[in-house]
């Protein structure tokens, strides 16, 4: 099966289907970026600035983090790989279920990987702060990874929780990697971000991908407050991994407040609608998340996640089968939240499939 | 100093100067690609196909190499790093002077690096085949790297020479990495490419960057006939390093025969003109190359390469100071070949500077 959602290429006609498997903002590619690209195609004739100075300045301005603490990359994924490689963790703890690329990056450096499970409480996931602290105290981890808000559960670890974990981690010489790929979907994202701890022990990655609906452009950034490590990464990395359009696009996107406000408005309305409608379907349990996707557990014994996926592909809807996530099994699926018309189609399809809940 | 040419961002007003430091086709971004990008900006909303199947098919068709033997990357540089990492060379031999990224990639895996020098014969560089063979037989190299045609000397190692080196290398369990980033500037490029040896021992990297004038797009490919290694690289690499425009652009560029023919015509005429005119300047020795740049040695004792670079920046011309290339010193510079009007400006500037050759 696929490691990720969004692989529409494996499915015949996939490009024309409703893709609920990738958590992409349905407002689509921002007009501001489209215009910028159209007007600057000739810029491809130059190498991008190898230091990406202007891009870093824009991110610094928007996030209020010093440009010297910012690393930019070919999507957040390049940065996750670079950071994990630079930390050289011998033993790592991943709070799961979560994004699978942490595991892949850790395997490349032959890390020992342990998992600790999020807890469930009345269809809401919870970060097990005390258990994580105990694990760190008991074992010799070099690195803990937390996706926040977490994919695929959609729940948020509070800044205070991260701070508590970090205190114990730091005491045990264990670094913290926080993946904030979805945090900008929260209007309060900048306030609740772990960047506010400005701690050398914490590495934070972020993406333009989901919020600005541009997985094809490849742009992400990281906050690294450990001066030695950020300098080492910059010194050793391959040159020019960020293409010209991504490198000039970041500024325009961060300044597009209209797109940002429209996104917040859409998500507020549609999350509430989609959650309410899905909750009416008896065959599934719906987990309450904070961002632009929803995790569901199939209760109807007639369906596994892969079977349900097949059935929905027949209805031209692609969903994310979650059985390859640690601690999840073949009863879990993830749905993106899209616009009302599409969400209605998905609700209708699921209602039909589960109408005789067994 | 800069590791590479083309860093126009470090120079005040650099974007408006004549950039002779980067070896980019002066015909500029092909219209075919510009149209493709303009018409497909909305495609950024999807992740690129993680397997890049269509892109590989196009390259396979154009190069007549099986798609299973093709790896695609974020410029040739990503592929050079991936290949060197996968070969894990303990001891490597670089034929030099040459592109500096091989060294950087080897340093990351803690390789021991030796250099062997190209030889000069009447202002033409020559590949020292017998000396290389002897080195391989005498020492325990795991990897030899040859840039072909070579940057910055511009000379070509014949297929027969590569084949001779490979035979001895293979016997000694030493792999060969051939960087063909400039081979498409030769109309006979496909015939004289090392790909024709189809040998498991040979790894070949190529770029769209220089020929199609798109360093900002980031697209390269590699031929790997060792099935085990190509599978391992694909399995371990980061996903989506090639952006959507690069991934759909490859096909259009390879099919743009008009641009290719125009390029051959331009280069035939301008190489001959530029070489002839530069050769008239007494203060420099001009090396005869095969592709779109020319290496010069300053004979005039009043000038070092960095001094000459500074003088030319005052005239709004950026050249490549070659003193950071192995075996070259501060008397070498490299000039791209551009269009007639610009080439005339550079010839004039150099004639003026060297008019009282000392």
XYZ file of C-alpha atoms in Angstrom:
716
model
C 0.000 0.000 0.000
C 0.995 3.647 -0.281
C 3.115 5.248 2.406
C 1.155 8.488 2.016
C -2.131 9.920 0.893
C -2.312 11.984 -2.268
C -0.951 9.361 -4.645
C -3.633 9.861 -7.264
C -1.354 8.412 -9.945
C -1.810 4.801 -8.862
C -5.554 4.917 -9.404
C -6.990 4.842 -12.895
C -8.611 8.233 -13.479
C -7.351 9.328 -10.057
C -6.657 12.850 -11.203
C -10.366 13.440 -11.756
C -11.576 11.937 -8.485
C -12.320 13.639 -5.176
C -9.035 13.196 -3.318
C -9.835 12.982 0.374
C -6.562 11.157 1.030
C -4.336 14.275 0.940
C -4.878 17.045 3.513
C -4.699 19.933 1.098
C -6.506 23.260 1.457
C -9.450 23.105 -1.023
C -9.190 26.839 -1.751
C -6.457 25.729 -4.141
C -3.286 27.400 -5.337
C -3.431 31.061 -4.185
C -3.969 33.576 -6.991
C -1.116 35.655 -5.610
C 1.282 32.761 -6.231
C -0.163 32.004 -9.671
C 0.444 35.591 -10.744
C 3.932 35.586 -9.320
C 4.872 32.425 -11.207
C 3.306 33.589 -14.486
C 5.268 36.822 -14.307
C 8.585 35.279 -13.345
C 9.078 32.187 -15.484
C 12.192 33.766 -16.981
C 13.803 33.725 -13.538
C 14.375 29.985 -14.005
C 17.417 30.995 -16.031
C 19.286 31.824 -12.808
C 20.321 29.529 -10.008
C 18.335 30.231 -6.858
C 20.260 32.208 -4.226
C 22.165 29.393 -2.477
C 21.625 31.111 0.877
C 17.928 31.884 0.229
C 18.402 35.161 2.098
C 15.196 36.913 0.997
C 13.068 33.847 1.654
C 14.452 33.506 5.157
C 13.871 37.219 5.801
C 10.182 36.866 4.874
C 9.741 33.861 7.132
C 11.570 35.679 9.925
C 9.254 38.643 9.582
C 6.092 36.523 9.553
C 7.086 34.217 12.407
C 9.108 36.628 14.488
C 12.040 34.210 14.665
C 15.532 35.437 13.812
C 16.571 34.577 10.215
C 19.728 32.937 11.597
C 17.515 30.323 13.249
C 15.651 29.489 10.038
C 16.463 26.655 7.654
C 14.504 26.332 4.396
C 13.915 23.126 2.488
C 12.350 21.125 -0.322
C 9.161 20.613 1.662
C 9.257 19.883 5.382
C 10.380 16.358 4.513
C 13.876 17.429 3.455
C 14.248 19.273 6.755
C 13.020 16.328 8.805
C 15.664 14.146 7.116
C 18.402 16.779 7.571
C 17.604 17.351 11.240
C 17.345 13.663 12.119
C 20.628 13.011 10.306
C 22.353 15.853 12.151
C 21.095 14.726 15.578
C 22.352 11.173 14.872
C 19.943 9.684 17.392
C 20.941 6.198 18.522
C 17.585 5.689 20.192
C 14.440 7.612 19.331
C 10.909 7.747 20.662
C 8.030 8.510 18.302
C 4.652 9.471 19.707
C 2.232 7.623 17.432
C 0.160 7.039 15.352
C 1.856 9.668 13.216
C 3.438 10.614 9.880
C 5.615 7.734 8.600
C 8.622 9.692 7.311
C 10.175 10.073 10.790
C 10.611 6.322 10.903
C 12.145 6.252 7.421
C 14.588 9.019 8.286
C 15.564 7.290 11.544
C 16.087 3.966 9.777
C 18.604 5.627 7.462
C 20.829 6.403 10.445
C 20.154 2.987 12.030
C 18.335 4.396 15.038
C 16.538 2.155 17.487
C 12.937 3.273 17.357
C 10.360 2.964 20.121
C 6.765 4.087 19.895
C 4.498 5.433 22.585
C 0.793 5.683 21.930
C -1.468 8.687 22.148
C -4.405 7.975 24.426
C -8.065 8.122 23.560
C -10.635 9.786 25.735
C -14.239 10.029 24.456
C -13.300 10.217 20.762
C -10.556 12.755 21.429
C -6.871 11.884 21.360
C -4.696 13.043 24.241
C -0.910 13.411 24.556
C 0.281 11.129 27.392
C 2.634 13.670 28.952
C 3.364 11.795 32.177
C 4.026 8.504 30.393
C 6.352 10.228 27.931
C 8.247 11.869 30.800
C 8.590 8.499 32.520
C 9.868 6.879 29.311
C 12.481 9.605 28.918
C 13.588 9.256 32.509
C 13.721 5.462 32.298
C 15.456 5.005 28.947
C 18.313 6.676 27.128
C 16.580 8.403 24.226
C 18.455 10.993 22.156
C 15.366 12.202 20.334
C 11.584 12.381 20.728
C 9.362 13.208 17.799
C 5.944 14.793 18.137
C 3.777 15.928 15.246
C 1.734 18.895 16.426
C -1.112 19.113 15.515
C -0.776 15.410 14.923
C -1.406 13.600 11.650
C -3.622 11.483 11.452
C -5.376 12.091 14.791
C -5.774 15.832 14.258
C -5.299 16.675 17.911
C -3.069 19.366 19.368
C -0.513 19.068 22.160
C -0.675 22.267 24.191
C 2.434 24.425 24.397
C 2.511 23.713 28.109
C 2.567 19.971 27.451
C 5.452 20.345 24.998
C 7.245 22.525 27.508
C 6.854 19.916 30.274
C 8.131 17.155 28.012
C 11.026 19.320 26.889
C 12.153 20.053 30.438
C 12.528 16.370 31.234
C 13.987 15.641 27.814
C 16.600 18.367 28.148
C 17.646 17.108 31.560
C 18.181 13.699 29.926
C 20.094 15.118 26.918
C 17.266 14.122 24.646
C 16.288 16.470 21.824
C 12.753 17.224 20.685
C 11.576 17.364 17.066
C 8.176 19.020 16.665
C 6.575 18.779 13.223
C 4.192 21.705 12.838
C 3.149 20.979 9.226
C -0.504 21.683 10.066
C -0.219 24.386 12.711
C -1.043 27.261 10.358
C -4.592 25.926 10.009
C -5.134 27.197 13.548
C -5.713 30.968 13.638
C -3.719 30.962 16.878
C -0.934 28.872 15.327
C 1.845 31.377 15.889
C 0.946 31.834 19.557
C 0.765 28.149 20.443
C 3.801 27.095 18.411
C 6.746 25.498 20.189
C 8.918 28.174 18.572
C 7.875 30.411 21.445
C 10.026 28.329 23.791
C 13.044 29.387 21.678
C 14.907 26.441 23.132
C 18.124 25.010 21.696
C 16.775 21.579 22.531
C 13.732 21.898 20.260
C 13.731 21.513 16.452
C 10.585 22.614 14.643
C 9.639 21.865 11.036
C 6.882 23.543 9.033
C 5.434 23.297 5.544
C 3.785 25.608 3.022
C 2.380 22.465 1.398
C -0.984 21.886 3.088
C -2.149 25.359 4.046
C -1.301 26.980 0.708
C -2.356 23.909 -1.314
C 0.976 23.572 -3.096
C 2.394 20.077 -2.545
C 3.801 20.329 -6.075
C 5.937 23.402 -5.306
C 8.041 21.890 -2.483
C 8.667 24.421 0.243
C 9.120 24.059 3.979
C 11.112 25.654 6.767
C 12.494 24.836 10.177
C 13.349 26.693 13.358
C 16.637 25.597 14.870
C 17.931 27.446 17.912
C 21.045 25.279 18.239
C 23.579 27.420 16.398
C 26.135 24.667 16.001
C 23.690 22.244 14.410
C 22.104 24.743 12.007
C 25.566 25.788 10.813
C 26.632 22.192 10.323
C 23.505 21.400 8.311
C 23.950 24.468 6.086
C 27.586 23.572 5.517
C 26.984 19.967 4.543
C 23.693 20.047 2.666
C 23.263 19.803 -1.100
C 22.970 23.177 -2.832
C 19.794 24.559 -4.462
C 17.250 22.026 -3.204
C 14.588 24.784 -3.272
C 13.544 25.797 -6.767
C 13.202 29.413 -7.913
C 9.385 29.576 -7.734
C 9.364 28.207 -4.192
C 12.169 30.536 -3.233
C 10.374 33.675 -4.432
C 6.886 32.339 -3.600
C 7.279 32.081 0.163
C 7.137 35.842 0.687
C 4.013 36.316 -1.424
C 2.210 33.480 0.349
C 3.044 34.676 3.844
C 1.775 38.137 2.905
C -1.483 36.832 1.405
C -3.710 37.653 4.391
C -6.857 37.385 2.267
C -6.105 33.724 1.475
C -5.287 33.093 5.118
C -8.533 34.628 6.372
C -10.589 32.826 3.720
C -8.997 29.565 4.818
C -9.824 30.132 8.472
C -13.429 30.952 7.543
C -13.797 27.894 5.303
C -12.295 25.556 7.890
C -14.394 26.887 10.755
C -17.567 26.293 8.793
C -16.716 23.029 7.079
C -15.064 21.299 10.011
C -18.177 21.914 12.025
C -20.468 20.752 9.189
C -18.437 17.679 8.245
C -17.913 16.578 11.833
C -21.614 16.949 12.621
C -22.736 15.020 9.540
C -20.162 12.247 9.896
C -21.105 11.841 13.556
C -24.642 10.968 12.461
C -23.377 7.856 10.649
C -23.708 4.927 12.997
C -21.108 2.727 11.341
C -18.184 4.966 12.296
C -16.628 6.655 15.309
C -15.469 10.199 14.524
C -12.450 11.629 16.351
C -12.459 15.293 17.154
C -9.450 17.060 15.663
C -8.206 20.626 15.453
C -7.245 20.943 11.821
C -8.234 20.117 8.245
C -8.748 16.350 8.388
C -10.755 13.865 10.421
C -9.821 10.399 11.660
C -12.590 7.801 11.715
C -12.823 4.302 13.128
C -15.050 1.891 11.264
C -17.356 0.130 13.689
C -19.336 -1.725 11.022
C -17.846 -5.230 11.050
C -18.515 -5.764 7.338
C -15.831 -3.269 6.360
C -12.098 -2.994 6.709
C -10.324 0.236 5.803
C -9.058 -1.217 2.535
C -12.455 -2.582 1.582
C -14.069 0.772 2.318
C -11.386 2.491 0.275
C -12.118 0.246 -2.702
C -15.860 0.868 -2.391
C -15.315 4.631 -2.329
C -12.967 4.567 -5.318
C -15.888 3.113 -7.248
C -17.754 6.259 -6.253
C -14.755 8.352 -7.392
C -13.671 9.256 -3.861
C -10.141 8.479 -2.606
C -9.670 8.150 1.162
C -6.626 7.422 3.301
C -6.506 3.839 4.566
C -4.725 4.232 7.928
C -3.644 0.670 8.624
C 0.047 1.430 8.019
C 0.084 3.879 10.947
C 1.590 2.516 14.156
C -1.136 1.583 16.742
C -3.895 1.841 14.136
C -5.371 -1.166 12.366
C -7.539 -1.868 9.363
C -10.524 -0.159 10.954
C -9.161 3.380 10.638
C -9.502 5.860 7.801
C -8.668 9.546 7.424
C -10.685 12.106 5.495
C -9.533 15.534 4.404
C -11.998 18.360 4.870
C -12.893 20.023 1.583
C -15.576 22.372 0.297
C -19.239 21.934 1.147
C -20.277 20.390 -2.174
C -17.594 17.705 -2.014
C -18.111 17.082 1.681
C -21.803 16.497 0.980
C -20.919 13.921 -1.681
C -18.670 12.073 0.783
C -21.235 12.191 3.593
C -23.883 10.864 1.213
C -21.606 8.062 -0.012
C -20.741 6.991 3.531
C -24.357 7.154 4.659
C -25.266 4.851 1.792
C -22.478 2.393 2.489
C -23.240 2.178 6.195
C -27.015 2.415 5.904
C -27.545 -1.076 7.292
C -24.908 -0.818 10.026
C -24.045 -4.305 11.144
C 34.851 32.664 -2.174
C 31.878 30.984 -3.844
C 31.912 27.246 -4.383
C 30.125 27.706 -7.710
C 29.518 30.153 -10.486
C 26.098 31.708 -10.928
C 25.810 33.252 -7.467
C 24.640 36.625 -8.740
C 23.039 37.418 -5.370
C 26.301 38.201 -3.635
C 27.148 40.999 -6.035
C 25.369 44.319 -5.790
C 23.211 44.621 -8.913
C 24.357 41.118 -9.932
C 21.015 40.245 -11.463
C 21.501 42.881 -14.134
C 25.095 42.016 -15.038
C 26.414 39.733 -17.760
C 26.830 36.475 -15.866
C 29.727 34.608 -17.491
C 30.277 32.600 -14.305
C 27.387 30.143 -14.867
C 27.432 27.854 -17.921
C 23.838 28.392 -18.909
C 22.461 28.257 -22.472
C 21.915 31.911 -23.513
C 18.857 30.989 -25.599
C 17.087 31.132 -22.237
C 14.128 29.270 -20.827
C 12.501 27.383 -23.755
C 9.137 28.778 -24.849
C 7.722 25.257 -24.791
C 8.425 25.049 -21.065
C 7.137 28.552 -20.371
C 3.824 27.695 -21.998
C 3.598 24.416 -20.149
C 4.138 26.103 -16.788
C 1.704 28.949 -17.518
C -0.980 26.448 -18.429
C -0.434 24.101 -15.508
C 0.030 26.244 -12.417
C -3.050 24.633 -10.883
C -1.272 21.288 -10.935
C 0.723 22.467 -7.902
C -2.327 21.436 -5.880
C -1.357 17.769 -6.261
C 1.694 15.976 -4.955
C 3.998 14.954 -7.793
C 3.779 11.255 -8.695
C 6.204 9.771 -6.115
C 7.463 7.319 -8.727
C 7.766 9.946 -11.509
C 6.657 7.286 -13.988
C 5.829 9.565 -16.930
C 9.015 11.571 -16.527
C 11.113 8.411 -16.540
C 9.260 7.140 -19.611
C 10.106 10.321 -21.524
C 13.763 10.118 -20.570
C 13.803 6.428 -21.488
C 12.374 7.203 -24.899
C 14.825 10.028 -25.574
C 17.929 8.250 -24.329
C 17.036 4.685 -25.285
C 17.779 3.439 -21.765
C 15.231 1.279 -19.955
C 13.057 3.274 -17.497
C 14.026 0.817 -14.739
C 17.604 2.055 -15.032
C 16.654 5.716 -14.664
C 16.663 7.716 -11.442
C 15.378 11.301 -11.459
C 16.423 14.039 -9.072
C 16.410 17.623 -7.862
C 19.147 18.586 -10.304
C 22.078 16.288 -11.000
C 23.476 17.307 -7.618
C 20.882 15.329 -5.634
C 21.734 12.257 -7.711
C 25.479 12.697 -7.236
C 24.922 12.793 -3.470
C 22.546 9.792 -3.532
C 24.884 7.677 -5.670
C 28.012 8.489 -3.676
C 26.139 7.725 -0.453
C 24.900 4.405 -1.817
C 28.358 3.331 -3.029
C 29.821 4.150 0.397
C 33.298 4.566 -1.036
C 36.044 4.302 1.573
C 38.609 5.593 -0.890
C 37.830 7.615 -3.989
C 39.800 9.029 -6.890
C 38.683 12.264 -8.537
C 40.108 13.238 -11.899
C 40.628 16.969 -11.548
C 40.324 19.949 -11.853
C 36.591 19.383 -11.754
C 33.188 20.228 -10.209
C 33.539 20.619 -6.420
C 30.367 18.835 -5.277
C 31.920 15.345 -5.646
C 34.338 16.228 -2.895
C 31.570 17.582 -0.665
C 29.478 14.442 -1.148
C 32.473 12.195 -0.431
C 33.343 14.133 2.710
C 29.863 13.456 4.068
C 30.572 9.712 4.037
C 34.128 10.234 5.333
C 35.811 8.974 2.162
C 39.519 9.273 1.663
C 39.908 11.392 -1.447
C 42.814 11.343 -3.879
C 43.139 13.516 -6.956
C 44.774 12.768 -10.270
C 45.407 15.578 -12.700
C 44.297 15.930 -16.282
C 47.263 16.597 -18.530
C 47.827 19.570 -20.799
C 49.001 19.244 -24.341
C 49.189 22.396 -26.495
C 46.307 24.194 -24.774
C 44.145 21.077 -24.841
C 43.428 18.983 -21.773
C 43.860 15.218 -22.047
C 42.566 12.382 -19.855
C 45.583 10.455 -18.474
C 44.129 7.005 -19.118
C 47.273 4.978 -18.460
C 48.066 6.832 -15.249
C 44.510 6.363 -14.008
C 44.698 2.627 -14.781
C 47.953 2.377 -12.881
C 46.490 4.200 -9.894
C 43.527 1.825 -9.810
C 45.773 -1.202 -10.018
C 48.120 0.131 -7.347
C 45.614 1.354 -4.773
C 42.329 0.111 -3.366
C 39.846 2.650 -4.704
C 36.102 1.925 -4.493
C 35.129 4.791 -6.746
C 36.520 6.981 -9.531
C 34.766 10.144 -10.609
C 35.080 11.662 -14.056
C 33.130 14.659 -15.298
C 32.612 14.231 -19.035
C 32.808 16.648 -20.792
C 34.763 18.063 -17.901
C 34.012 21.261 -16.035
C 36.016 23.584 -16.045
C 38.423 22.312 -18.739
C 35.697 21.678 -21.307
C 37.426 18.645 -22.759
C 35.849 15.285 -23.547
C 37.060 11.821 -22.557
C 36.330 9.506 -25.489
C 33.985 6.578 -24.906
C 36.896 4.277 -25.606
C 38.932 5.939 -22.861
C 36.104 5.540 -20.357
C 35.726 1.939 -21.431
C 39.422 1.226 -20.896
C 39.346 2.807 -17.444
C 36.181 0.907 -16.562
C 37.673 -2.465 -17.467
C 40.535 -2.033 -15.048
C 38.252 -0.464 -12.443
C 35.783 -3.310 -12.612
C 38.535 -5.888 -12.186
C 39.543 -4.002 -9.038
C 35.958 -3.727 -7.716
C 36.067 0.007 -8.196
C 32.950 1.767 -9.476
C 32.875 4.613 -11.961
C 30.773 7.771 -11.639
C 30.544 9.743 -14.880
C 28.942 13.184 -14.665
C 27.524 14.059 -18.076
C 25.944 17.388 -17.082
C 27.254 19.027 -20.277
C 27.121 16.156 -22.766
C 23.912 17.318 -24.452
C 25.748 20.364 -25.806
C 27.438 17.923 -28.200
C 25.170 16.990 -31.122
C 26.669 13.507 -30.878
C 26.094 13.403 -27.101
C 23.865 10.330 -27.089
C 26.320 8.323 -29.208
C 29.427 9.075 -27.184
C 27.752 8.787 -23.774
C 29.019 6.174 -21.333
C 25.433 4.909 -21.114
C 26.206 2.932 -24.262
C 28.429 0.638 -22.217
C 25.312 -0.306 -20.196
C 27.622 -1.531 -17.468
C 26.557 -2.230 -13.884
C 29.857 -0.740 -12.790
C 29.140 2.690 -14.273
C 26.874 5.357 -12.762
C 25.985 8.298 -14.990
C 24.394 11.588 -13.939
C 22.872 14.210 -16.232
C 21.180 17.583 -15.881
C 18.518 19.584 -17.686
C 19.996 22.639 -15.987
C 22.619 23.936 -18.416
C 21.337 22.924 -21.828
C 17.748 24.047 -21.225
C 18.804 27.119 -19.219
C 16.735 26.228 -16.175
C 18.953 26.083 -13.082
C 15.975 27.426 -11.133
C 13.728 24.468 -12.020
C 15.893 21.691 -10.512
C 15.840 18.589 -12.717
C 18.408 15.922 -13.398
C 18.531 12.193 -14.073
C 20.892 9.286 -13.718
C 21.489 5.954 -15.446
C 22.116 3.128 -13.003
C 22.484 -0.378 -14.381
C 23.104 -1.952 -10.969
C 19.595 -3.127 -10.090
C 20.309 -3.630 -6.415
C 21.691 -0.128 -5.917
C 18.953 1.693 -7.829
C 16.304 -0.165 -5.829
C 18.019 0.657 -2.561
C 18.247 4.347 -3.467
C 14.574 4.502 -4.470
C 13.567 2.767 -1.265
C 15.528 5.027 1.043
C 15.325 8.425 -0.571
C 13.133 11.305 0.530
C 9.822 11.539 -1.312
C 8.877 14.276 -3.831
C 12.240 15.992 -4.242
C 11.268 16.895 -7.835
C 8.614 19.573 -8.049
C 5.554 19.367 -10.306
C 6.847 21.727 -13.026
C 10.107 19.816 -13.311
C 8.267 16.533 -13.301
C 5.980 17.497 -16.201
C 8.580 19.698 -17.913
C 11.124 16.998 -18.716
C 9.032 15.495 -21.498
C 8.340 18.830 -23.191
C 12.017 19.783 -23.096
C 13.268 16.493 -24.501
C 10.760 16.811 -27.341
C 11.716 20.416 -28.134
C 13.886 19.625 -31.161
C 13.719 23.223 -32.376
C 15.372 24.483 -29.186
C 17.953 21.708 -29.420
C 18.836 22.524 -33.032
C 18.947 26.249 -32.325
C 21.322 25.545 -29.455
C 23.660 23.472 -31.607
C 23.693 26.190 -34.247
C 24.367 28.960 -31.705
C 27.142 27.008 -30.004
C 28.861 26.035 -33.245
C 29.022 29.663 -34.328
C 29.756 31.321 -31.007
C 32.313 28.845 -29.753
C 34.288 29.366 -32.891
C 33.950 33.166 -32.715
C 34.686 33.485 -29.002
C 37.638 31.096 -29.117
C 39.143 32.901 -32.078
C 38.772 36.346 -30.543
C 39.983 35.327 -27.081
C 43.018 33.671 -28.677
C 44.039 37.027 -30.095
C 44.498 38.436 -26.594
C 48.134 38.081 -25.637
C 47.626 38.192 -21.874
C 45.791 34.847 -21.733
C 46.146 31.232 -22.819
C 42.856 29.810 -24.121
C 42.122 26.104 -23.688
C 40.203 24.348 -26.388
C 37.032 22.742 -25.058
C 34.098 20.893 -26.532
C 31.161 22.564 -24.869
C 29.651 25.889 -23.794
C 32.433 27.387 -21.687
C 36.113 28.194 -22.043
C 38.951 27.913 -19.538
C 41.655 30.581 -19.673
C 45.002 30.954 -17.979
C 46.098 34.487 -17.239
C 49.673 34.990 -18.405
C 49.803 38.693 -17.625
C 51.644 38.849 -14.293
C 49.772 41.968 -13.181
C 46.553 39.998 -12.713
C 45.346 37.203 -10.505
C 41.996 35.558 -11.169
C 40.372 37.375 -8.260
C 41.791 40.727 -9.319
C 40.577 40.188 -12.875
C 37.155 39.202 -11.530
C 36.953 42.425 -9.530
C 37.980 44.484 -12.562
C 35.324 42.834 -14.721
C 32.591 43.295 -12.106
C 33.271 47.015 -12.458
C 32.430 46.526 -16.117
C 29.269 44.591 -15.129
C 30.662 41.225 -16.167
C 30.829 38.310 -13.713
C 33.393 35.580 -14.426
C 34.314 32.376 -12.624
C 37.488 32.635 -10.594
C 38.892 29.073 -10.783
C 41.354 29.092 -7.902
C 39.228 26.781 -5.738
C 39.523 23.992 -8.337
C 42.067 21.289 -7.493
C 45.328 21.696 -9.548
C 44.348 25.181 -10.690
C 45.649 28.339 -9.087
C 44.851 32.029 -9.091
C 45.774 32.368 -12.746
C 42.726 30.500 -14.090
C 39.303 31.801 -15.015
C 36.329 30.269 -16.787
C 33.996 32.047 -19.184
C 30.591 30.849 -20.315
C 29.842 31.236 -24.024
C 26.839 33.471 -24.634
C 25.318 35.327 -27.554
C 27.388 37.363 -30.005
C 26.550 40.754 -28.564
C 27.555 39.786 -25.046
C 30.605 37.865 -26.196
C 31.775 40.979 -28.043
C 31.421 43.013 -24.864
C 33.553 40.511 -22.949
C 36.197 40.298 -25.686
C 36.391 44.071 -25.763
C 36.687 44.306 -21.984
C 39.475 41.718 -21.880
C 41.319 43.332 -24.779
C 41.257 46.602 -22.886
C 42.434 45.107 -19.630
C 45.292 43.194 -21.219
C 46.209 45.824 -23.804
C 49.640 46.391 -22.309
C 50.413 42.739 -21.673
C 53.203 42.585 -19.174
